[in-house]
CSV table of C-alpha atoms in Angstrom, one decimal:
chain,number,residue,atom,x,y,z
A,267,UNK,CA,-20.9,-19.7,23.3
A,268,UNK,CA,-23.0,-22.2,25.2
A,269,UNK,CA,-26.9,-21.4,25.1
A,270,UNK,CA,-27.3,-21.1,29.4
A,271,UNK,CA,-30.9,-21.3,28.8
A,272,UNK,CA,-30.6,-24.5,27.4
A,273,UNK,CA,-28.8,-25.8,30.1
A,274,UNK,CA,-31.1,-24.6,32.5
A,275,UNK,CA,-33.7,-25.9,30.6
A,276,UNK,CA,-32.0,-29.5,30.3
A,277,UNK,CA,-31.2,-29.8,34.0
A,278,UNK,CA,-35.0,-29.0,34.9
A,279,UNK,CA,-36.2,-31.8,33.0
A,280,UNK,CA,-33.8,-34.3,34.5
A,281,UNK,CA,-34.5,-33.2,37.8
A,282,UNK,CA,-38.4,-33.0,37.7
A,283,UNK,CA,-37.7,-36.9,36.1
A,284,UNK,CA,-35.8,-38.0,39.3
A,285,UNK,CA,-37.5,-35.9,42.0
A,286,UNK,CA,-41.1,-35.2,40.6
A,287,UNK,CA,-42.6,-31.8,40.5
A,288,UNK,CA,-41.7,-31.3,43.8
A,289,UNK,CA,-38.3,-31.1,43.2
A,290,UNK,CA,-37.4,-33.2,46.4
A,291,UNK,CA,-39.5,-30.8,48.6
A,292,UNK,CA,-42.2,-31.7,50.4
A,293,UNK,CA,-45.4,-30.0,48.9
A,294,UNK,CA,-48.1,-28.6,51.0
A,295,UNK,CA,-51.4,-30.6,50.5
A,296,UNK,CA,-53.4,-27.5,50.3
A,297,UNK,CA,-52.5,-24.1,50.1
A,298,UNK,CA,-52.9,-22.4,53.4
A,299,UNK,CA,-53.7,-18.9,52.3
A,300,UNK,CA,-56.2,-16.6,49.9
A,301,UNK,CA,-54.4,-15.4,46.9
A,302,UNK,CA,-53.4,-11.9,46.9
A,303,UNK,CA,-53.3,-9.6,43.7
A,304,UNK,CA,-50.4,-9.6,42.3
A,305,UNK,CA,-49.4,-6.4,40.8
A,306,UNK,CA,-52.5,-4.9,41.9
A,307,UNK,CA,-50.9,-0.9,41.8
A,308,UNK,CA,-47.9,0.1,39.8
A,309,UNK,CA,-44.5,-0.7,42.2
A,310,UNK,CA,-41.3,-2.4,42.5
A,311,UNK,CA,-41.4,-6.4,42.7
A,312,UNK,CA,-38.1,-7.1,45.0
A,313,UNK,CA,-36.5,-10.5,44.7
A,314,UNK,CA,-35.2,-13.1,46.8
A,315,UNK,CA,-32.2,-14.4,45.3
A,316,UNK,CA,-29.5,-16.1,46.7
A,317,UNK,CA,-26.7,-16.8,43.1
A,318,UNK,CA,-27.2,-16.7,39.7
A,319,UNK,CA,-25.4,-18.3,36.0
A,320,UNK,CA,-23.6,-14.9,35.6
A,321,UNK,CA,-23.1,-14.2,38.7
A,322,UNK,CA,-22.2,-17.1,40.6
A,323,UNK,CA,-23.2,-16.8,44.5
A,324,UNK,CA,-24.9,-13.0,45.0
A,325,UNK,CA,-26.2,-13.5,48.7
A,326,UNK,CA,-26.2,-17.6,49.6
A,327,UNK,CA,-27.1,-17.0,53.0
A,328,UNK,CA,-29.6,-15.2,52.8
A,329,UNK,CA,-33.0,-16.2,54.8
A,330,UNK,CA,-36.2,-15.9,52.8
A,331,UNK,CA,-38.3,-15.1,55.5
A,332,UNK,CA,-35.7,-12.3,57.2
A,333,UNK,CA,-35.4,-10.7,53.7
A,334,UNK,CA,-39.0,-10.9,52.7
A,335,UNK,CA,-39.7,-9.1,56.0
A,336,UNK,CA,-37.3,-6.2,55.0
A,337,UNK,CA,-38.3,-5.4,51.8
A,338,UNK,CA,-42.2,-5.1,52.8
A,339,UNK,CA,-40.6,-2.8,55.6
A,340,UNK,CA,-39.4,-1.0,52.7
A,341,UNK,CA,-42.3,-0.3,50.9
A,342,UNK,CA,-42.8,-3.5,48.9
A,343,UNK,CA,-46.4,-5.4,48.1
A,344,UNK,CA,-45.0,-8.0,45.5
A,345,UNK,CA,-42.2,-10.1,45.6
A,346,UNK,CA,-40.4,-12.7,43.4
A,347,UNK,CA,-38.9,-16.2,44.6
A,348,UNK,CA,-37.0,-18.3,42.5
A,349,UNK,CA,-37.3,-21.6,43.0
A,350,UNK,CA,-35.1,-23.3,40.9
A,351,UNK,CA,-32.2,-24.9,42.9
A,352,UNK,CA,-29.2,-25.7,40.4
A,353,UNK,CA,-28.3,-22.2,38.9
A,354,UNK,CA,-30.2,-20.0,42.1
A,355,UNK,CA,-29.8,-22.0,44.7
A,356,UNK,CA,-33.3,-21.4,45.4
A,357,UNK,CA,-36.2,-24.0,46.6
A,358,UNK,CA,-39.9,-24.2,46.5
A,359,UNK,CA,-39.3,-24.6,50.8
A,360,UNK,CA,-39.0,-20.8,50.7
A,361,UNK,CA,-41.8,-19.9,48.8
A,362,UNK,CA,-43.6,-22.2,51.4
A,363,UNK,CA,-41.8,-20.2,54.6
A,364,UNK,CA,-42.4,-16.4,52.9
A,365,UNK,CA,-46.3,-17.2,51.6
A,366,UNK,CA,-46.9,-18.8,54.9
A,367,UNK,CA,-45.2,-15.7,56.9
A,368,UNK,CA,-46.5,-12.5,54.9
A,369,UNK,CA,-50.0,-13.7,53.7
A,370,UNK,CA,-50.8,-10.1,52.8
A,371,UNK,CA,-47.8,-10.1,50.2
A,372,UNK,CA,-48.5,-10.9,46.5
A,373,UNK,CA,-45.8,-13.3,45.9
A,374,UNK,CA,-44.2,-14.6,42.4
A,375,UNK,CA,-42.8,-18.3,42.0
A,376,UNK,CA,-39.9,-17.9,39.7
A,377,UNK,CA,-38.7,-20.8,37.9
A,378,UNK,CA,-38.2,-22.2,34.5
A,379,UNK,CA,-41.9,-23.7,34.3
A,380,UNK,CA,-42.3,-26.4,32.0
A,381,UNK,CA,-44.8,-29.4,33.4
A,382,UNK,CA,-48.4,-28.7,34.2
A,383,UNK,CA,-48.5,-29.9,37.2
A,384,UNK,CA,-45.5,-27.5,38.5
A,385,UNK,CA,-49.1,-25.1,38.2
A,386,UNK,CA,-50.7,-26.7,40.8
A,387,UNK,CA,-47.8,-27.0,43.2
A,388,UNK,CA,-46.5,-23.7,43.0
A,389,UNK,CA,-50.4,-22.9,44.3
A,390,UNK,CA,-50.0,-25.2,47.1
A,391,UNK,CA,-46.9,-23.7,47.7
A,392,UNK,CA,-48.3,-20.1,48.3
A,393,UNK,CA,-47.8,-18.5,44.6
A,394,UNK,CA,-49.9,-15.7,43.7
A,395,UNK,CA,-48.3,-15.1,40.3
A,396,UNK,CA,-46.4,-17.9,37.9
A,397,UNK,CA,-43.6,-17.0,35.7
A,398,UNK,CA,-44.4,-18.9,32.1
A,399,UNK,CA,-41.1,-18.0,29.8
A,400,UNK,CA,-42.5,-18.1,26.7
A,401,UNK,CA,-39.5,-18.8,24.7
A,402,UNK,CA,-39.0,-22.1,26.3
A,403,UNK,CA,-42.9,-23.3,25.6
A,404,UNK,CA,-44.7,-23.9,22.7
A,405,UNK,CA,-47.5,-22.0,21.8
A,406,UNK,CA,-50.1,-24.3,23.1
A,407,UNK,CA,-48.6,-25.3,26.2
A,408,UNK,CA,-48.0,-22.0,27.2
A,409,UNK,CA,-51.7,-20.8,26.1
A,410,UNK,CA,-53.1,-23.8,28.6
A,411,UNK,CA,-50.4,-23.1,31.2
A,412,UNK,CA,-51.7,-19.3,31.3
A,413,UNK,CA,-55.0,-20.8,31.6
A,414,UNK,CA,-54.0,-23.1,34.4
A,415,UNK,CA,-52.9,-20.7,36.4
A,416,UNK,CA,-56.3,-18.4,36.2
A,417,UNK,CA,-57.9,-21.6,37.1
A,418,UNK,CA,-56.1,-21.9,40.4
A,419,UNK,CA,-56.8,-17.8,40.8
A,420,UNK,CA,-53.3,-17.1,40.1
A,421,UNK,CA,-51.8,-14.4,37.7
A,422,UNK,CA,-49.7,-15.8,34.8
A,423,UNK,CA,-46.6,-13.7,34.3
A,424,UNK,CA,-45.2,-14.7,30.8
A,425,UNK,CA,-42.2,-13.3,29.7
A,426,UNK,CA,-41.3,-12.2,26.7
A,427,UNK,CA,-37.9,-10.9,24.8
A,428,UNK,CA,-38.2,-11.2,20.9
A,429,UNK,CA,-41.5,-10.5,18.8
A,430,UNK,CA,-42.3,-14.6,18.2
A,431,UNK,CA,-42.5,-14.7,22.5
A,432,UNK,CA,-45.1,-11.5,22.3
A,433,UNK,CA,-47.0,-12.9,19.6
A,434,UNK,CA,-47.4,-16.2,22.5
A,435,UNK,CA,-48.3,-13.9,24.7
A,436,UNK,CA,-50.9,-12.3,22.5
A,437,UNK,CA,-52.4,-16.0,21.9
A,438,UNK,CA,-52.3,-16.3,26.2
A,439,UNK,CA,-54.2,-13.3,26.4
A,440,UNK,CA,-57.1,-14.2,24.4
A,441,UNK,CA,-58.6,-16.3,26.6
A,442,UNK,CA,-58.0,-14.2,29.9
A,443,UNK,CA,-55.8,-11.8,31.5
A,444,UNK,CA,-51.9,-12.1,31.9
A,445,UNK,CA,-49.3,-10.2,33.1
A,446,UNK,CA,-46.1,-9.4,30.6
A,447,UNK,CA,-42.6,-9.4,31.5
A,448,UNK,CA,-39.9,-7.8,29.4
A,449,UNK,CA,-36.9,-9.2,30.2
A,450,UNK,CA,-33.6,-7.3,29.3
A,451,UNK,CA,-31.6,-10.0,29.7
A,452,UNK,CA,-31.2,-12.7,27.3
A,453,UNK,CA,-31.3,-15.6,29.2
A,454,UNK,CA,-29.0,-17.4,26.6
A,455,UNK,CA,-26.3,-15.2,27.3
A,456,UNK,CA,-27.0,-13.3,30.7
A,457,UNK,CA,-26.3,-10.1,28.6
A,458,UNK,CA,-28.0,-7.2,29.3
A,459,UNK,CA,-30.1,-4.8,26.5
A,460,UNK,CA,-32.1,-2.5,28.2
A,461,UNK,CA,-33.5,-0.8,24.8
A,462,UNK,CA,-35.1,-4.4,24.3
A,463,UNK,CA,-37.7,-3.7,26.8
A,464,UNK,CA,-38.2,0.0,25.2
A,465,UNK,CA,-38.7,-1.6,21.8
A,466,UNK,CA,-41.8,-4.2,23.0
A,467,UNK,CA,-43.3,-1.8,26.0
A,468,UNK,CA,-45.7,-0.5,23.1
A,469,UNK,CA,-46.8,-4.1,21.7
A,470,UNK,CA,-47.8,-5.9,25.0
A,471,UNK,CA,-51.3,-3.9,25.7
A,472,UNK,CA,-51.4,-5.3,29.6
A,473,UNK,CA,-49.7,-4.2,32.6
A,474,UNK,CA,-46.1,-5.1,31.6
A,475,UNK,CA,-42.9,-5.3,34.1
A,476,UNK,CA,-39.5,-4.2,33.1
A,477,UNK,CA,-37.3,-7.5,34.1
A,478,UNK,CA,-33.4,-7.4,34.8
A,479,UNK,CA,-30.5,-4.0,34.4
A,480,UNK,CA,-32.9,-1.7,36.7
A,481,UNK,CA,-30.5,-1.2,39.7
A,482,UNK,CA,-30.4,2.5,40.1
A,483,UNK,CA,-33.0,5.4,40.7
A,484,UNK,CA,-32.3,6.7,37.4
A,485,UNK,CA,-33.3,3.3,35.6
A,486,UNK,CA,-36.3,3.0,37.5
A,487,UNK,CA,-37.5,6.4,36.1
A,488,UNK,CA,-36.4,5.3,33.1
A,489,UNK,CA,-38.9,2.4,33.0
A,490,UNK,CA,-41.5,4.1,34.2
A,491,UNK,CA,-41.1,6.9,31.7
A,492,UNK,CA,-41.6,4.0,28.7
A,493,UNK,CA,-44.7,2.8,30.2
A,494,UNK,CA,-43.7,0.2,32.3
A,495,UNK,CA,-46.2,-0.5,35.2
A,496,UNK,CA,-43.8,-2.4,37.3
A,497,UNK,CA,-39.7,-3.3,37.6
A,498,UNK,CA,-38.1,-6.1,38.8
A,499,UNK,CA,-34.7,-6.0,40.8
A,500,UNK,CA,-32.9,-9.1,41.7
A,501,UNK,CA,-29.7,-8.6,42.4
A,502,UNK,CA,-29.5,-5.5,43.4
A,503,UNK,CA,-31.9,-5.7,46.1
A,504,UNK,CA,-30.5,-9.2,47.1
A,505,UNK,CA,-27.1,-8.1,47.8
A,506,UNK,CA,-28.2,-4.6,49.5
């Protein structure tokens, strides 16, 4: 079976090559809003999301700011926006339009990270929060990315999904705080484990957010109950 997060992975790097770390957007020169707390209080992070690998399109016509504006109707201070156009269809233009709309909102730039200067941009941009995969960076790139982004005032999200990526995450969070991610989806695959996240809650002593596979009320409380201080729903919340 083909490793997806290789191709993902492979694609990025051609495309920051061709178009820069821009992606083909045209970057803010300065950001235009403070940065606001991301994952200040325990809650739901919803997620703007129009397709997916696994899923092909899940809601492609969505509008970032229209959506954005309906999930912080419903209750939401933190939202995720991925930015990566191949596989999501997503583009750093709609962080831009949601930071720039809702500057009270903690918002998350989404993306497979891998350059140093995609920090920087995704600040312009309006990001309070970057997401660092940890299994796709070395140790040291992803210990000065972390740093990069506290630099900036910015939260570093790293995920994590085996115990190599949480001892990376314990060499991040030496030097400052970060924000842990379990996903429950191996994004090799696109399979879904939700004991994984149950099985590294206890080893990532920081607020931690359950990733992918919580999509009813039941798996929420299920989160919660291992410790979780946050969940992330994409798809679900995208197509409803």
């Amino acid at each position: 079976m083909p490793d997806i997060l290789d191709e993902i992975v492979r694609t990025r790097r051609e495309d920051y090559e061709r178009l820069g770390p821009g992606f083909g957007i045209e970057i803010p020169s300065h950001r235009s809003r403070a940065v606001v707390p991301f994952m200040a209080e325990p809650g739901a992070i919803l997620e703007i999301k129009r397709a997916s690998p696994s899923k092909g399109d899940i809601a492609p016509d969505l509008d970032p700011v229209t959506i954005a504006g309906q999930y912080i109707d419903a209750g939401a201070r933190n939202i995720s926006v991925l930015t990566e156009g191949r596989f999501f269809k997503g583009s750093l233009s709609d962080l831009v339009a949601v930071s720039s709309r809702y500057p009270l909102t903690a918002f998350l730039r989404k993306d497979f990270i891998l350059y140093e200067d995609e920090i920087e941009v995704a600040y312009r941009c309006g990001a309070d929060a970057v997401l660092l995969i940890a299994r796709i960076l070395d140790r040291p790139v992803l210990i000065k990315m972390a740093a990069l982004c506290r630099s900036f005032g910015m939260t570093p999200f790293i995920e994590v999904r085996d115990s190599a990526d949480v001892a990376k995450h314990h060499a991040a969070s030496k030097a400052g705080p970060v924000l842990a991610g379990v996903n429950a989806r191996d994004l090799a695959t696109f399979r879904i484990d939700p004991l994984i996240p149950a099985t590294l809650r206890a080893s990532l002593p920081c607020k931690t957010v359950f990733e992918s596979g919580a999509a009813t009320p039941g798996a929420c409380r299920f989160a919660r109950q291992l410790g979780f201080d946050g969940i992330l729903i994409g798809e679900a919340a995208a197509r409803n």
